Amino acid sequence: MPMTAEDRDALVERAWSIAEGIHATASELDAQRAFPAPHLEALADAGLLGLMISPDLGGKGGDLLGLALICEAIGWGAGSTGLCYLMHLCGTAVIAAKATDAQADRWLKPAAAGDILATLAFSERTTGAHFYMPEISAQAAKGAFRLVGKKSFVTSGGHADLYPVLVNASEEAGLDILVLEADDPGVSFQGSWEGIGMTGNSSVQLVLDEVKVGPDRLIGGEGAGQELVFNVVAPTFLIGIAGINVGIAQAALDDTIEHVKTRKNAGGTLAELPTMQTEIAEMTLITEQARALLASAAKAADAGDEAALPLVMQSKIAATEAVIAVTGRAMEACGGIAYSRALPIERYWRDGRAGSVMAPTNEVLKQWVGKLATGLPLF
Ligand SMILES: Cc1cc2nc3c(=O)[nH]c(=O)nc-3n(C[C@H](O)[C@H](O)[C@H](O)COP(=O)(O)OP(=O)(O)OC[C@H]3O[C@@H](n4cnc5c(N)ncnc54)[C@H](O)[C@@H]3O)c2cc1C
């Protein structure tokens, strides 16, 4: 049964109350480049790690509109936390789409209870933006899959418990998703996250050194990976990352308004300057446009509307471009102090740079939107 509007509203309200607490410590964790464990614990305690898991397994059975609104709240709280949370939601959603009873017992029930953190390990250095064309192939031998290689940019790497990996594992056409556990023999993590933003997200390399797992780790059977990537992971990621970036843009807007109202120079406040009023109006407009497109894309996708696909793609482009524009303007509007850590504006600006290059990247998405509009095949 789809989530009711009342249930969604209640969850969104709960997410905003947690986001307040996240927001209060976000700058401190950012300065320490610390993995946002306390933030994720708060989300776990509120049952929000089970957002994309069905209620019969203890989850919330969330829809895409709920995902968008909750990700906005958490992204407003802290970009790094939002990203770790979203990758958990993508990981659990893809498992939940085709989980066997045994897989649901092993992974989804504990995840819904807040005891397990998941992520996605799809990207590879050699394929970059084209994560849906992995080069790692898993050899099937004696009923087990043997994996060798490296996945790159794995958010929550070394902190998460579950790592769904996208590989070529079977003889079947299409890709395969295998779920690895952090303590599987041969699984390790390399490097540290040195990115300018999303400092706590721990995007590191996942090293697969002769990892051997059985067919019980396959999601949806052999060759099911490609369909899962496009039907489950893509909408979950695109809507969720759009939500996080609308949240970061809103945080930048909120703090800019607060700053210009209180900052006095040469007798008046910055807010009294007509140019500043125009600046605030344009920042608001950009943020609201991205939020409105996101809501209509999520609603169309929830309704199974055929026109939803390009809308979902555009909502990610719009939100990740909006955050770059709004946080850049916030840096300008708040002046020299925004260039320091005294205000969190510079953090929003750094965090807001990641979304556009996260795959599917905006450049690739724009080509897909154009192809859909002109009736050309995506691939
Ligand atoms: C903070 C952060 C967290 C991440 N977390 C995860 C994660 O948890 N799991 C995961 O699997 N991955 C993750 N990634 C990886 C991410 O999703 C992308 O795959 C990766 O950033 C893109 O790879 P690249 O930089 O090597 O891009 P490249 O392939 O080098 O592309 C560079 C530029 O060229 C453009 N480009 C490339 N090919 C084309 C084309 N055909 N047409 C037009 N333009 C093109 C791209 O749009 C991009 O702008 C993360 C990345 C970041 C930055």
Short mmCIF file of C-alpha atoms and ligand atoms in Angstrom, two decimals:
data_model
loop_
_atom_site.label_atom_id
_atom_site.label_comp_id
_atom_site.label_asym_id
_atom_site.label_seq_id
_atom_site.Cartn_x
_atom_site.Cartn_y
_atom_site.Cartn_z
CA MET A 1 0.00 0.00 0.00
CA PRO A 2 1.48 3.42 -0.92
CA MET A 3 2.50 5.73 1.89
CA THR A 4 -0.35 8.02 3.00
CA ALA A 5 0.05 11.79 2.91
CA GLU A 6 -0.39 11.87 6.71
CA ASP A 7 2.39 9.32 7.23
CA ARG A 8 4.65 11.25 4.87
CA ASP A 9 3.97 14.56 6.61
CA ALA A 10 4.72 13.03 10.01
CA LEU A 11 8.02 11.57 8.80
CA VAL A 12 9.05 14.83 7.13
CA GLU A 13 8.30 16.70 10.36
CA ARG A 14 10.41 14.19 12.29
CA ALA A 15 13.24 14.61 9.77
CA TRP A 16 13.20 18.40 10.19
CA SER A 17 13.39 18.12 13.97
CA ILE A 18 16.45 15.85 13.62
CA ALA A 19 17.89 18.18 10.97
CA GLU A 20 17.94 21.00 13.54
CA GLY A 21 20.27 18.96 15.75
CA ILE A 22 22.40 17.94 12.75
CA HIS A 23 22.66 21.58 11.67
CA ALA A 24 23.91 22.61 15.10
CA THR A 25 27.00 20.38 14.92
CA ALA A 26 27.58 20.29 11.16
CA SER A 27 30.35 22.91 11.06
CA GLU A 28 32.24 21.23 13.90
CA LEU A 29 32.18 17.82 12.18
CA ASP A 30 33.11 19.45 8.87
CA ALA A 31 36.17 21.12 10.42
CA GLN A 32 37.24 17.77 11.86
CA ARG A 33 36.46 15.99 8.56
CA ALA A 34 34.68 13.48 10.79
CA PHE A 35 32.30 10.79 9.57
CA PRO A 36 28.85 11.94 10.77
CA ALA A 37 28.21 8.90 12.99
CA PRO A 38 26.21 10.84 15.64
CA HIS A 39 23.94 12.27 12.94
CA LEU A 40 23.33 8.85 11.42
CA GLU A 41 22.60 7.46 14.89
CA ALA A 42 19.91 10.11 15.35
CA LEU A 43 18.40 9.13 11.99
CA ALA A 44 18.56 5.46 12.98
CA ASP A 45 16.84 6.16 16.32
CA ALA A 46 14.05 7.96 14.48
CA GLY A 47 13.51 4.94 12.20
CA LEU A 48 14.58 6.95 9.16
CA LEU A 49 17.20 4.42 8.02
CA GLY A 50 14.21 2.25 7.07
CA LEU A 51 12.69 4.88 4.80
CA MET A 52 12.93 2.79 1.60
CA ILE A 53 12.13 -0.55 3.26
CA SER A 54 8.57 -1.90 3.37
CA PRO A 55 6.58 -1.75 6.60
CA ASP A 56 6.29 -5.56 6.83
CA LEU A 57 10.08 -5.60 7.35
CA GLY A 58 9.92 -2.80 9.89
CA GLY A 59 10.54 0.04 7.43
CA LYS A 60 8.56 3.11 6.44
CA GLY A 61 7.65 2.21 2.84
CA GLY A 62 8.60 5.70 1.71
CA ASP A 63 7.75 7.07 -1.73
CA LEU A 64 9.86 9.40 -3.87
CA LEU A 65 8.10 12.54 -2.69
CA GLY A 66 8.85 11.57 0.91
CA LEU A 67 12.44 10.84 -0.10
CA ALA A 68 12.78 14.29 -1.71
CA LEU A 69 11.37 16.14 1.29
CA ILE A 70 13.33 14.17 3.89
CA CYS A 71 16.58 14.49 1.93
CA GLU A 72 15.98 18.24 1.73
CA ALA A 73 15.71 18.38 5.52
CA ILE A 74 18.87 16.31 6.10
CA GLY A 75 20.80 18.19 3.38
CA TRP A 76 19.79 21.43 5.08
CA GLY A 77 21.17 19.94 8.31
CA ALA A 78 24.55 18.91 6.78
CA GLY A 79 25.63 18.00 3.26
CA SER A 80 27.94 15.15 4.32
CA THR A 81 25.27 13.58 6.48
CA GLY A 82 22.75 13.94 3.68
CA LEU A 83 25.06 12.16 1.26
CA CYS A 84 25.82 9.25 3.61
CA TYR A 85 22.12 8.96 4.38
CA LEU A 86 21.13 9.01 0.71
CA MET A 87 23.66 6.33 -0.28
CA HIS A 88 22.25 4.18 2.53
CA LEU A 89 18.76 4.71 1.11
CA CYS A 90 19.96 3.79 -2.40
CA GLY A 91 21.67 0.65 -1.07
CA THR A 92 18.65 -0.50 0.89
CA ALA A 93 16.22 0.38 -1.93
CA VAL A 94 18.08 -1.76 -4.44
CA ILE A 95 18.23 -4.70 -2.05
CA ALA A 96 14.56 -4.26 -1.13
CA ALA A 97 13.49 -4.25 -4.79
CA LYS A 98 14.28 -7.95 -5.21
CA ALA A 99 15.30 -9.34 -1.82
CA THR A 100 14.67 -13.00 -1.08
CA ASP A 101 13.23 -13.78 2.34
CA ALA A 102 16.68 -14.75 3.58
CA GLN A 103 18.21 -11.49 2.28
CA ALA A 104 15.40 -9.47 3.86
CA ASP A 105 16.03 -11.17 7.22
CA ARG A 106 19.79 -10.73 6.98
CA TRP A 107 19.97 -7.13 5.73
CA LEU A 108 16.68 -5.28 5.50
CA LYS A 109 15.17 -5.96 8.92
CA PRO A 110 18.37 -4.87 10.73
CA ALA A 111 18.69 -1.84 8.40
CA ALA A 112 15.10 -0.82 9.14
CA ALA A 113 15.84 -1.21 12.85
CA GLY A 114 18.79 1.18 12.42
CA ASP A 115 21.43 -1.47 13.13
CA ILE A 116 22.99 -1.63 9.66
CA LEU A 117 24.34 1.11 7.41
CA ALA A 118 24.47 0.52 3.67
CA THR A 119 25.95 2.39 0.70
CA LEU A 120 26.54 1.82 -3.01
CA ALA A 121 29.87 0.84 -4.56
CA PHE A 122 29.26 1.30 -8.28
CA SER A 123 31.89 3.75 -9.59
CA GLU A 124 35.25 2.68 -10.96
CA ARG A 125 38.18 4.95 -11.74
CA THR A 126 38.41 3.68 -15.32
CA THR A 127 34.77 4.22 -16.23
CA GLY A 128 34.19 7.44 -14.22
CA ALA A 129 30.89 9.07 -15.06
CA HIS A 130 29.74 5.89 -16.83
CA PHE A 131 29.26 3.87 -13.65
CA TYR A 132 26.63 1.74 -15.38
CA MET A 133 29.40 0.15 -17.50
CA PRO A 134 31.57 -1.48 -14.80
CA GLU A 135 34.74 -3.22 -15.87
CA ILE A 136 35.10 -5.41 -12.79
CA SER A 137 34.01 -8.87 -13.74
CA ALA A 138 33.41 -11.58 -11.18
CA GLN A 139 34.37 -15.05 -12.24
CA ALA A 140 31.79 -17.66 -11.34
CA ALA A 141 33.53 -20.80 -10.07
CA LYS A 142 32.28 -23.72 -7.99
CA GLY A 143 29.04 -21.94 -7.14
CA ALA A 144 30.81 -18.80 -5.92
CA PHE A 145 31.72 -15.45 -7.46
CA ARG A 146 35.33 -14.32 -7.25
CA LEU A 147 35.87 -10.55 -7.32
CA VAL A 148 39.11 -8.69 -7.93
CA GLY A 149 39.42 -4.94 -8.48
CA LYS A 150 38.67 -1.57 -6.95
CA LYS A 151 35.53 0.52 -6.63
CA SER A 152 36.13 4.26 -6.28
CA PHE A 153 34.43 7.12 -4.43
CA VAL A 154 32.55 4.78 -2.07
CA THR A 155 30.61 7.03 0.31
CA SER A 156 30.70 5.78 3.92
CA GLY A 157 33.58 3.53 2.86
CA GLY A 158 34.98 1.74 5.92
CA HIS A 159 31.99 2.81 8.03
CA ALA A 160 29.07 1.10 6.28
CA ASP A 161 28.19 -2.55 6.84
CA LEU A 162 26.76 -3.34 3.39
CA TYR A 163 28.27 -2.62 -0.03
CA PRO A 164 26.13 -3.51 -3.04
CA VAL A 165 28.63 -3.66 -5.94
CA LEU A 166 27.79 -3.45 -9.63
CA VAL A 167 29.81 -5.95 -11.65
CA ASN A 168 29.73 -8.31 -14.59
CA ALA A 169 29.40 -11.52 -12.65
CA SER A 170 27.30 -13.92 -14.62
CA GLU A 171 26.93 -15.37 -18.07
CA GLU A 172 23.61 -13.57 -18.41
CA ALA A 173 23.31 -10.38 -20.42
CA GLY A 174 22.90 -7.36 -18.16
CA LEU A 175 24.90 -6.53 -15.08
CA ASP A 176 24.85 -8.04 -11.63
CA ILE A 177 24.55 -6.55 -8.17
CA LEU A 178 26.25 -8.50 -5.40
CA VAL A 179 26.00 -7.40 -1.76
CA LEU A 180 29.33 -7.46 0.06
CA GLU A 181 29.64 -7.18 3.81
CA ALA A 182 32.38 -5.12 5.42
CA ASP A 183 33.95 -8.15 7.07
CA ASP A 184 33.94 -10.42 4.03
CA PRO A 185 37.45 -11.84 3.56
CA GLY A 186 39.28 -9.84 0.87
CA VAL A 187 37.27 -6.63 1.42
CA SER A 188 39.32 -3.61 2.51
CA PHE A 189 39.39 0.17 2.10
CA GLN A 190 42.12 2.38 0.71
CA GLY A 191 42.84 6.07 0.95
CA SER A 192 41.13 8.85 2.81
CA TRP A 193 38.64 11.41 1.61
CA GLU A 194 40.42 14.68 0.84
CA GLY A 195 37.62 16.37 -1.09
CA ILE A 196 37.06 20.11 -0.63
CA GLY A 197 33.49 19.50 0.48
CA MET A 198 31.26 16.75 1.86
CA THR A 199 34.25 16.35 4.17
CA GLY A 200 32.68 13.72 6.41
CA ASN A 201 31.40 11.41 3.71
CA SER A 202 34.44 9.12 3.63
CA SER A 203 34.37 8.43 -0.11
CA VAL A 204 37.28 6.02 -0.34
CA GLN A 205 38.26 3.07 -2.48
CA LEU A 206 36.80 -0.35 -1.84
CA VAL A 207 39.45 -2.96 -2.59
CA LEU A 208 38.28 -6.40 -3.68
CA ASP A 209 41.14 -8.82 -3.23
CA GLU A 210 39.96 -12.30 -4.18
CA VAL A 211 36.58 -11.79 -2.52
CA LYS A 212 34.51 -14.95 -2.82
CA VAL A 213 30.77 -14.85 -2.25
CA GLY A 214 27.95 -17.21 -3.06
CA PRO A 215 24.82 -16.71 -5.17
CA ASP A 216 22.95 -15.82 -1.96
CA ARG A 217 24.58 -12.35 -2.37
CA LEU A 218 23.04 -11.71 -5.81
CA ILE A 219 20.16 -9.25 -5.91
CA GLY A 220 17.40 -10.26 -8.30
CA GLY A 221 19.33 -13.15 -9.83
CA GLU A 222 21.87 -13.23 -12.63
CA GLY A 223 21.74 -10.35 -15.11
CA ALA A 224 19.24 -8.29 -13.08
CA GLY A 225 21.70 -5.47 -12.31
CA GLN A 226 21.10 -3.21 -15.29
CA GLU A 227 17.34 -3.09 -14.77
CA LEU A 228 17.86 -2.42 -11.05
CA VAL A 229 20.29 0.40 -11.80
CA PHE A 230 17.89 2.22 -14.09
CA ASN A 231 14.56 1.41 -12.39
CA VAL A 232 15.52 1.60 -8.73
CA VAL A 233 18.92 3.16 -8.07
CA ALA A 234 18.61 5.97 -10.64
CA PRO A 235 15.28 7.43 -9.45
CA THR A 236 16.23 7.01 -5.79
CA PHE A 237 19.61 8.68 -6.27
CA LEU A 238 18.46 11.46 -8.62
CA ILE A 239 15.50 12.49 -6.47
CA GLY A 240 17.49 12.15 -3.24
CA ILE A 241 20.53 14.12 -4.40
CA ALA A 242 18.24 16.82 -5.77
CA GLY A 243 16.58 17.02 -2.34
CA ILE A 244 19.90 17.29 -0.52
CA ASN A 245 21.03 20.12 -2.79
CA VAL A 246 17.77 22.03 -2.44
CA GLY A 247 18.38 21.70 1.31
CA ILE A 248 21.94 23.06 1.05
CA ALA A 249 20.69 25.97 -1.09
CA GLN A 250 17.97 26.71 1.49
CA ALA A 251 20.53 26.69 4.31
CA ALA A 252 22.69 29.17 2.37
CA LEU A 253 19.65 31.35 1.73
CA ASP A 254 18.58 31.26 5.41
CA ASP A 255 22.02 32.22 6.67
CA THR A 256 22.44 34.93 4.04
CA ILE A 257 19.11 36.51 5.06
CA GLU A 258 20.14 36.39 8.70
CA HIS A 259 23.51 37.94 7.92
CA VAL A 260 22.27 40.81 5.74
CA LYS A 261 19.61 41.68 8.33
CA THR A 262 22.16 42.02 11.12
CA ARG A 263 25.31 43.23 9.33
CA LYS A 264 25.58 47.02 9.57
CA ASN A 265 28.04 49.02 7.51
CA ALA A 266 28.19 52.79 7.16
CA GLY A 267 25.00 53.23 9.16
CA GLY A 268 22.51 50.81 7.63
CA THR A 269 22.08 47.06 7.29
CA LEU A 270 23.01 45.20 4.13
CA ALA A 271 19.34 44.23 3.83
CA GLU A 272 18.45 47.86 3.22
CA LEU A 273 20.47 47.96 0.02
CA PRO A 274 18.21 47.57 -3.04
CA THR A 275 20.83 45.45 -4.79
CA MET A 276 20.84 43.09 -1.79
CA GLN A 277 17.06 42.82 -1.89
CA THR A 278 17.28 41.82 -5.55
CA GLU A 279 20.03 39.31 -4.69
CA ILE A 280 17.90 37.70 -1.99
CA ALA A 281 14.90 37.60 -4.31
CA GLU A 282 16.90 35.87 -7.03
CA MET A 283 18.38 33.34 -4.60
CA THR A 284 14.88 32.57 -3.34
CA LEU A 285 13.54 32.23 -6.87
CA ILE A 286 16.29 29.83 -7.95
CA THR A 287 15.76 27.68 -4.83
CA GLU A 288 11.97 27.62 -5.17
CA GLN A 289 12.17 26.71 -8.87
CA ALA A 290 14.41 23.74 -8.10
CA ARG A 291 12.15 22.66 -5.22
CA ALA A 292 9.00 22.90 -7.34
CA LEU A 293 10.48 20.88 -10.20
CA LEU A 294 11.68 18.27 -7.72
CA ALA A 295 8.23 17.91 -6.18
CA SER A 296 6.52 17.53 -9.55
CA ALA A 297 9.15 15.01 -10.73
CA ALA A 298 8.78 12.94 -7.55
CA LYS A 299 4.98 13.01 -7.77
CA ALA A 300 5.03 12.00 -11.45
CA ALA A 301 7.42 9.12 -10.70
CA ASP A 302 5.35 7.98 -7.73
CA ALA A 303 2.26 7.97 -9.98
CA GLY A 304 4.08 5.88 -12.63
CA ASP A 305 3.61 8.69 -15.15
CA GLU A 306 5.38 7.99 -18.47
CA ALA A 307 6.68 11.56 -18.57
CA ALA A 308 8.41 11.14 -15.21
CA LEU A 309 11.83 10.00 -16.48
CA PRO A 310 13.01 13.29 -18.06
CA LEU A 311 11.48 15.23 -15.17
CA VAL A 312 13.45 13.18 -12.64
CA MET A 313 16.65 13.75 -14.64
CA GLN A 314 15.94 17.49 -14.92
CA SER A 315 15.21 17.77 -11.20
CA LYS A 316 18.76 16.61 -10.41
CA ILE A 317 20.24 19.01 -12.95
CA ALA A 318 18.14 21.91 -11.67
CA ALA A 319 18.85 21.33 -7.98
CA THR A 320 22.60 20.82 -8.41
CA GLU A 321 22.89 23.90 -10.63
CA ALA A 322 20.68 25.88 -8.23
CA VAL A 323 22.91 25.08 -5.27
CA ILE A 324 26.01 26.25 -7.14
CA ALA A 325 24.28 29.50 -8.10
CA VAL A 326 22.76 30.16 -4.66
CA THR A 327 25.84 29.33 -2.62
CA GLY A 328 28.01 31.41 -4.98
CA ARG A 329 25.68 34.38 -4.54
CA ALA A 330 25.69 33.78 -0.76
CA MET A 331 29.49 34.06 -0.78
CA GLU A 332 29.15 37.41 -2.56
CA ALA A 333 26.25 38.74 -0.47
CA CYS A 334 27.89 37.99 2.87
CA GLY A 335 31.20 39.53 1.85
CA GLY A 336 34.60 38.85 3.36
CA ILE A 337 33.36 36.99 6.40
CA ALA A 338 31.78 34.35 4.16
CA TYR A 339 35.27 33.55 2.97
CA SER A 340 36.15 32.49 6.53
CA ARG A 341 34.81 29.73 8.75
CA ALA A 342 33.00 32.29 10.92
CA LEU A 343 29.92 31.64 8.82
CA PRO A 344 28.94 28.26 7.34
CA ILE A 345 28.46 29.80 3.89
CA GLU A 346 31.82 28.51 2.64
CA ARG A 347 30.82 24.98 3.75
CA TYR A 348 27.58 25.15 1.77
CA TRP A 349 29.56 26.41 -1.23
CA ARG A 350 32.05 23.51 -0.96
CA ASP A 351 29.35 20.88 -0.31
CA GLY A 352 27.23 22.18 -3.16
CA ARG A 353 29.94 21.48 -5.74
CA ALA A 354 29.69 17.68 -5.52
CA GLY A 355 26.18 17.01 -6.83
CA SER A 356 26.63 18.09 -10.44
CA VAL A 357 29.58 15.72 -11.01
CA MET A 358 28.05 12.81 -9.18
CA ALA A 359 26.93 10.24 -11.70
CA PRO A 360 24.75 10.36 -13.66
CA THR A 361 26.60 13.67 -14.08
CA ASN A 362 24.73 16.74 -15.28
CA GLU A 363 26.52 16.66 -18.63
CA VAL A 364 25.44 13.08 -19.24
CA LEU A 365 21.91 13.75 -17.96
CA LYS A 366 21.50 16.69 -20.33
CA GLN A 367 22.34 14.45 -23.26
CA TRP A 368 19.80 11.89 -22.04
CA VAL A 369 17.10 14.54 -21.61
CA GLY A 370 17.81 15.75 -25.15
CA LYS A 371 17.68 12.23 -26.54
CA LEU A 372 14.37 11.53 -24.79
CA ALA A 373 12.92 14.77 -26.13
CA THR A 374 13.93 13.95 -29.69
CA GLY A 375 12.98 10.28 -29.56
CA LEU A 376 16.53 8.94 -29.77
CA PRO A 377 17.55 5.85 -27.77
CA LEU A 378 19.52 6.61 -24.58
CA PHE A 379 22.30 4.16 -25.53
C1 LIG B 1 31.51 13.32 -2.90
C2 LIG B 1 31.33 12.16 -3.82
C3 LIG B 1 30.72 11.01 -3.38
C4 LIG B 1 30.54 9.90 -4.21
N1 LIG B 1 29.97 8.77 -3.74
C5 LIG B 1 29.83 7.68 -4.53
C6 LIG B 1 29.28 6.46 -4.02
O1 LIG B 1 28.89 6.35 -2.86
N2 LIG B 1 29.22 5.39 -4.85
C7 LIG B 1 29.63 5.46 -6.13
O2 LIG B 1 29.52 4.45 -6.83
N3 LIG B 1 30.17 6.59 -6.66
C8 LIG B 1 30.27 7.70 -5.88
N4 LIG B 1 30.83 8.86 -6.39
C9 LIG B 1 31.29 8.88 -7.77
C10 LIG B 1 30.41 9.73 -8.68
O3 LIG B 1 29.10 9.26 -8.72
C11 LIG B 1 30.90 9.78 -10.13
O4 LIG B 1 30.93 8.53 -10.69
C12 LIG B 1 32.21 10.35 -10.28
O5 LIG B 1 32.38 11.52 -9.52
C13 LIG B 1 32.36 10.70 -11.76
O6 LIG B 1 33.52 10.14 -12.16
P1 LIG B 1 34.77 10.99 -12.69
O7 LIG B 1 34.97 12.15 -11.82
O8 LIG B 1 35.85 10.00 -12.83
O9 LIG B 1 34.21 11.54 -14.04
P2 LIG B 1 34.82 11.50 -15.52
O10 LIG B 1 34.31 10.28 -16.20
O11 LIG B 1 36.28 11.73 -15.49
O12 LIG B 1 34.08 12.77 -16.11
C14 LIG B 1 34.61 14.09 -15.97
C15 LIG B 1 33.66 15.08 -16.63
O13 LIG B 1 33.42 14.70 -17.97
C16 LIG B 1 32.03 14.59 -18.21
N5 LIG B 1 31.77 13.46 -19.11
C17 LIG B 1 32.25 12.20 -19.01
N6 LIG B 1 31.74 11.44 -19.99
C18 LIG B 1 30.92 12.23 -20.71
C19 LIG B 1 30.09 12.03 -21.84
N7 LIG B 1 30.01 10.86 -22.47
N8 LIG B 1 29.39 13.08 -22.30
C20 LIG B 1 29.47 14.29 -21.71
N9 LIG B 1 30.21 14.54 -20.64
C21 LIG B 1 30.94 13.53 -20.15
C22 LIG B 1 31.40 14.33 -16.87
O14 LIG B 1 30.07 14.81 -16.85
C23 LIG B 1 32.29 15.12 -15.92
O15 LIG B 1 31.83 16.45 -15.87
C24 LIG B 1 31.00 9.98 -5.57
C25 LIG B 1 31.59 11.16 -6.04
C26 LIG B 1 31.77 12.24 -5.19
C27 LIG B 1 32.41 13.49 -5.75
#
